[in-house]
Amino acid sequence: MAAAGMAWDMSEGAGRTENPAAAALRDLVVAGEGLRRRHAKQLGLGTADLIVLGHVFTHGPAAPHELGALVGMRSGAMTSLLDRVERAGLVARASNPQDRRGLLITATPAGRKAMEPIYRLFDQAIDNALASTPEIDRDRLAATLQSLTEGLLQPLPHDT
């Protein structure tokens, strides 16, 4: 048994639980990753570039080290990523008013214009899916998804 009440099929090519919600969420994550790759390609970006742009679009200005942690990059690689996305005109570096030595990365108007249709498409797909099941309590669904997100953000047992 993998976890309380969930059996794992360990035969070759299996790897799924008998938990249909977990299987559906895995499929959703894979579909979302595919959508991200396609949008990144349309914009001439890598997926990490799009993650960074999406983060500053959604959450506002962020320090390079925060963005590096988000995409798992060290300082040098993050600098290269930011150089590339800045050259594309999608982000800008600005002085951090709370840290004279620091920078904040922001989405430019072109970056916001690039991200808006992506978020609109995603929101429309969610709305279309939920329209077929009007009995779903969207607030409870959002709370459940947030709880799942927080669970997935927990460190792995071998993380240090």
mmCIF file of C-alpha atoms in Angstrom:
data_model
loop_
_atom_site.group_PDB
_atom_site.id
_atom_site.type_symbol
_atom_site.label_atom_id
_atom_site.label_comp_id
_atom_site.label_asym_id
_atom_site.label_seq_id
_atom_site.Cartn_x
_atom_site.Cartn_y
_atom_site.Cartn_z
ATOM 1 C CA MET A 1 0.000 0.000 0.000
ATOM 2 C CA ALA A 2 1.292 3.446 -0.933
ATOM 3 C CA ALA A 3 -0.815 5.480 1.461
ATOM 4 C CA ALA A 4 -3.978 4.971 3.423
ATOM 5 C CA GLY A 5 -6.380 3.249 1.058
ATOM 6 C CA MET A 6 -4.310 3.747 -2.122
ATOM 7 C CA ALA A 7 -2.678 0.801 -3.855
ATOM 8 C CA TRP A 8 0.148 1.245 -6.331
ATOM 9 C CA ASP A 9 0.411 -0.860 -9.471
ATOM 10 C CA MET A 10 4.155 -1.425 -9.769
ATOM 11 C CA SER A 11 4.029 -3.461 -12.997
ATOM 12 C CA GLU A 12 6.020 -2.167 -15.957
ATOM 13 C CA GLY A 13 4.368 0.861 -17.567
ATOM 14 C CA ALA A 14 1.894 1.313 -14.709
ATOM 15 C CA GLY A 15 2.785 3.852 -12.029
ATOM 16 C CA ARG A 16 -0.700 5.137 -11.319
ATOM 17 C CA THR A 17 -2.591 5.009 -8.081
ATOM 18 C CA GLU A 18 -6.147 3.824 -7.851
ATOM 19 C CA ASN A 19 -6.989 7.345 -6.674
ATOM 20 C CA PRO A 20 -8.840 8.938 -9.620
ATOM 21 C CA ALA A 21 -8.467 12.471 -8.207
ATOM 22 C CA ALA A 22 -4.679 12.090 -7.985
ATOM 23 C CA ALA A 23 -4.539 10.685 -11.519
ATOM 24 C CA ALA A 24 -6.687 13.521 -12.865
ATOM 25 C CA LEU A 25 -4.539 16.142 -11.120
ATOM 26 C CA ARG A 26 -1.370 14.593 -12.530
ATOM 27 C CA ASP A 27 -2.928 14.777 -15.995
ATOM 28 C CA LEU A 28 -3.871 18.425 -15.343
ATOM 29 C CA VAL A 29 -0.307 19.272 -14.307
ATOM 30 C CA VAL A 30 1.099 17.591 -17.438
ATOM 31 C CA ALA A 31 -1.420 19.437 -19.634
ATOM 32 C CA GLY A 32 -0.516 22.730 -17.938
ATOM 33 C CA GLU A 33 3.175 22.094 -18.525
ATOM 34 C CA GLY A 34 2.443 21.409 -22.191
ATOM 35 C CA LEU A 35 0.431 24.614 -22.455
ATOM 36 C CA ARG A 36 3.324 26.532 -20.872
ATOM 37 C CA ARG A 37 5.815 25.021 -23.346
ATOM 38 C CA ARG A 38 3.601 25.927 -26.321
ATOM 39 C CA HIS A 39 3.122 29.513 -25.134
ATOM 40 C CA ALA A 40 6.827 29.904 -24.397
ATOM 41 C CA LYS A 41 7.645 28.687 -27.908
ATOM 42 C CA GLN A 42 5.145 31.143 -29.430
ATOM 43 C CA LEU A 43 6.894 33.970 -27.591
ATOM 44 C CA GLY A 44 10.362 32.704 -28.482
ATOM 45 C CA LEU A 45 11.101 31.968 -24.819
ATOM 46 C CA GLY A 46 12.124 28.981 -22.772
ATOM 47 C CA THR A 47 9.746 27.578 -20.169
ATOM 48 C CA ALA A 48 11.783 29.016 -17.279
ATOM 49 C CA ASP A 49 11.625 32.414 -19.007
ATOM 50 C CA LEU A 50 7.838 32.176 -19.155
ATOM 51 C CA ILE A 51 7.614 31.070 -15.506
ATOM 52 C CA VAL A 52 9.597 34.152 -14.452
ATOM 53 C CA LEU A 53 7.549 36.466 -16.666
ATOM 54 C CA GLY A 54 4.324 34.894 -15.402
ATOM 55 C CA HIS A 55 5.424 35.329 -11.788
ATOM 56 C CA VAL A 56 6.153 39.055 -12.095
ATOM 57 C CA PHE A 57 2.987 39.491 -14.166
ATOM 58 C CA THR A 58 0.876 37.824 -11.478
ATOM 59 C CA HIS A 59 2.650 38.792 -8.258
ATOM 60 C CA GLY A 60 4.417 42.030 -9.152
ATOM 61 C CA PRO A 61 8.083 42.962 -8.870
ATOM 62 C CA ALA A 62 10.467 40.357 -7.494
ATOM 63 C CA ALA A 63 14.161 40.167 -6.705
ATOM 64 C CA PRO A 64 16.318 38.050 -9.012
ATOM 65 C CA HIS A 65 17.208 35.631 -6.205
ATOM 66 C CA GLU A 66 13.496 34.994 -5.542
ATOM 67 C CA LEU A 67 12.921 34.262 -9.216
ATOM 68 C CA GLY A 68 15.989 32.044 -9.296
ATOM 69 C CA ALA A 69 14.606 30.003 -6.406
ATOM 70 C CA LEU A 70 11.290 29.715 -8.256
ATOM 71 C CA VAL A 71 12.894 28.152 -11.330
ATOM 72 C CA GLY A 72 15.798 26.419 -9.592
ATOM 73 C CA MET A 73 18.578 28.578 -11.024
ATOM 74 C CA ARG A 74 21.681 30.012 -9.457
ATOM 75 C CA SER A 75 22.775 33.607 -9.882
ATOM 76 C CA GLY A 76 24.719 33.266 -13.150
ATOM 77 C CA ALA A 77 22.029 31.296 -14.951
ATOM 78 C CA MET A 78 19.360 33.656 -13.630
ATOM 79 C CA THR A 79 21.299 36.660 -14.928
ATOM 80 C CA SER A 80 21.413 35.064 -18.388
ATOM 81 C CA LEU A 81 17.678 34.318 -18.272
ATOM 82 C CA LEU A 82 16.880 37.898 -17.223
ATOM 83 C CA ASP A 83 19.190 39.301 -19.916
ATOM 84 C CA ARG A 84 17.344 37.235 -22.538
ATOM 85 C CA VAL A 85 13.834 38.195 -21.383
ATOM 86 C CA GLU A 86 14.861 41.828 -20.958
ATOM 87 C CA ARG A 87 16.293 41.887 -24.523
ATOM 88 C CA ALA A 88 12.906 40.591 -25.689
ATOM 89 C CA GLY A 89 11.369 43.662 -24.024
ATOM 90 C CA LEU A 90 9.207 41.624 -21.627
ATOM 91 C CA VAL A 91 10.806 42.484 -18.274
ATOM 92 C CA ALA A 92 12.783 45.391 -16.878
ATOM 93 C CA ARG A 93 15.274 45.696 -14.064
ATOM 94 C CA ALA A 94 14.727 48.516 -11.582
ATOM 95 C CA SER A 95 16.453 49.570 -8.392
ATOM 96 C CA ASN A 96 14.979 48.098 -5.248
ATOM 97 C CA PRO A 97 13.906 51.074 -3.103
ATOM 98 C CA GLN A 98 14.366 48.976 0.049
ATOM 99 C CA ASP A 99 17.845 47.673 -0.855
ATOM 100 C CA ARG A 100 20.189 50.071 -2.647
ATOM 101 C CA ARG A 101 22.329 47.201 -3.925
ATOM 102 C CA GLY A 102 19.361 45.121 -5.072
ATOM 103 C CA LEU A 103 17.209 44.968 -8.137
ATOM 104 C CA LEU A 104 13.562 44.251 -8.759
ATOM 105 C CA ILE A 105 12.301 42.605 -11.915
ATOM 106 C CA THR A 106 9.021 43.884 -13.340
ATOM 107 C CA ALA A 107 6.886 43.005 -16.337
ATOM 108 C CA THR A 108 6.985 45.687 -19.007
ATOM 109 C CA PRO A 109 3.854 46.748 -20.893
ATOM 110 C CA ALA A 110 4.926 44.337 -23.661
ATOM 111 C CA GLY A 111 5.388 41.579 -21.066
ATOM 112 C CA ARG A 112 1.917 42.199 -19.663
ATOM 113 C CA LYS A 113 0.470 42.248 -23.184
ATOM 114 C CA ALA A 114 2.159 38.887 -23.890
ATOM 115 C CA MET A 115 0.841 37.305 -20.690
ATOM 116 C CA GLU A 116 -2.749 38.581 -20.737
ATOM 117 C CA PRO A 117 -3.996 36.267 -23.522
ATOM 118 C CA ILE A 118 -2.293 33.276 -21.886
ATOM 119 C CA TYR A 119 -4.082 33.892 -18.602
ATOM 120 C CA ARG A 120 -7.334 34.669 -20.407
ATOM 121 C CA LEU A 121 -7.132 31.336 -22.295
ATOM 122 C CA PHE A 122 -6.390 29.447 -19.090
ATOM 123 C CA ASP A 123 -9.251 31.152 -17.210
ATOM 124 C CA GLN A 124 -11.654 30.441 -20.089
ATOM 125 C CA ALA A 125 -10.691 26.750 -20.127
ATOM 126 C CA ILE A 126 -11.386 26.534 -16.375
ATOM 127 C CA ASP A 127 -14.692 28.398 -16.743
ATOM 128 C CA ASN A 128 -15.763 26.101 -19.599
ATOM 129 C CA ALA A 129 -14.924 22.982 -17.610
ATOM 130 C CA LEU A 130 -16.741 24.201 -14.519
ATOM 131 C CA ALA A 131 -19.792 25.356 -16.484
ATOM 132 C CA SER A 132 -20.662 21.729 -17.171
ATOM 133 C CA THR A 133 -20.771 21.036 -13.429
ATOM 134 C CA PRO A 134 -22.682 23.965 -11.874
ATOM 135 C CA GLU A 135 -23.066 22.113 -8.572
ATOM 136 C CA ILE A 136 -19.363 22.598 -7.809
ATOM 137 C CA ASP A 137 -18.747 25.151 -5.079
ATOM 138 C CA ARG A 138 -15.986 27.224 -6.662
ATOM 139 C CA ASP A 139 -14.811 28.648 -3.330
ATOM 140 C CA ARG A 140 -14.410 25.154 -1.864
ATOM 141 C CA LEU A 141 -12.688 23.980 -5.029
ATOM 142 C CA ALA A 142 -10.280 26.943 -4.870
ATOM 143 C CA ALA A 143 -9.539 26.214 -1.203
ATOM 144 C CA THR A 144 -8.906 22.545 -1.961
ATOM 145 C CA LEU A 145 -6.603 23.388 -4.873
ATOM 146 C CA GLN A 146 -4.721 25.881 -2.670
ATOM 147 C CA SER A 147 -4.277 23.192 -0.021
ATOM 148 C CA LEU A 148 -2.970 20.781 -2.668
ATOM 149 C CA THR A 149 -0.594 23.456 -3.946
ATOM 150 C CA GLU A 150 0.774 24.033 -0.457
ATOM 151 C CA GLY A 151 1.236 20.286 -0.008
ATOM 152 C CA LEU A 152 3.198 20.040 -3.252
ATOM 153 C CA LEU A 153 5.437 22.925 -2.185
ATOM 154 C CA GLN A 154 6.635 21.025 0.896
ATOM 155 C CA PRO A 155 10.276 19.949 0.810
ATOM 156 C CA LEU A 156 10.994 16.437 -0.353
ATOM 157 C CA PRO A 157 12.392 14.096 2.321
ATOM 158 C CA HIS A 158 15.905 14.377 0.839
ATOM 159 C CA ASP A 159 15.821 18.201 0.323
ATOM 160 C CA THR A 160 18.298 20.134 2.414
#
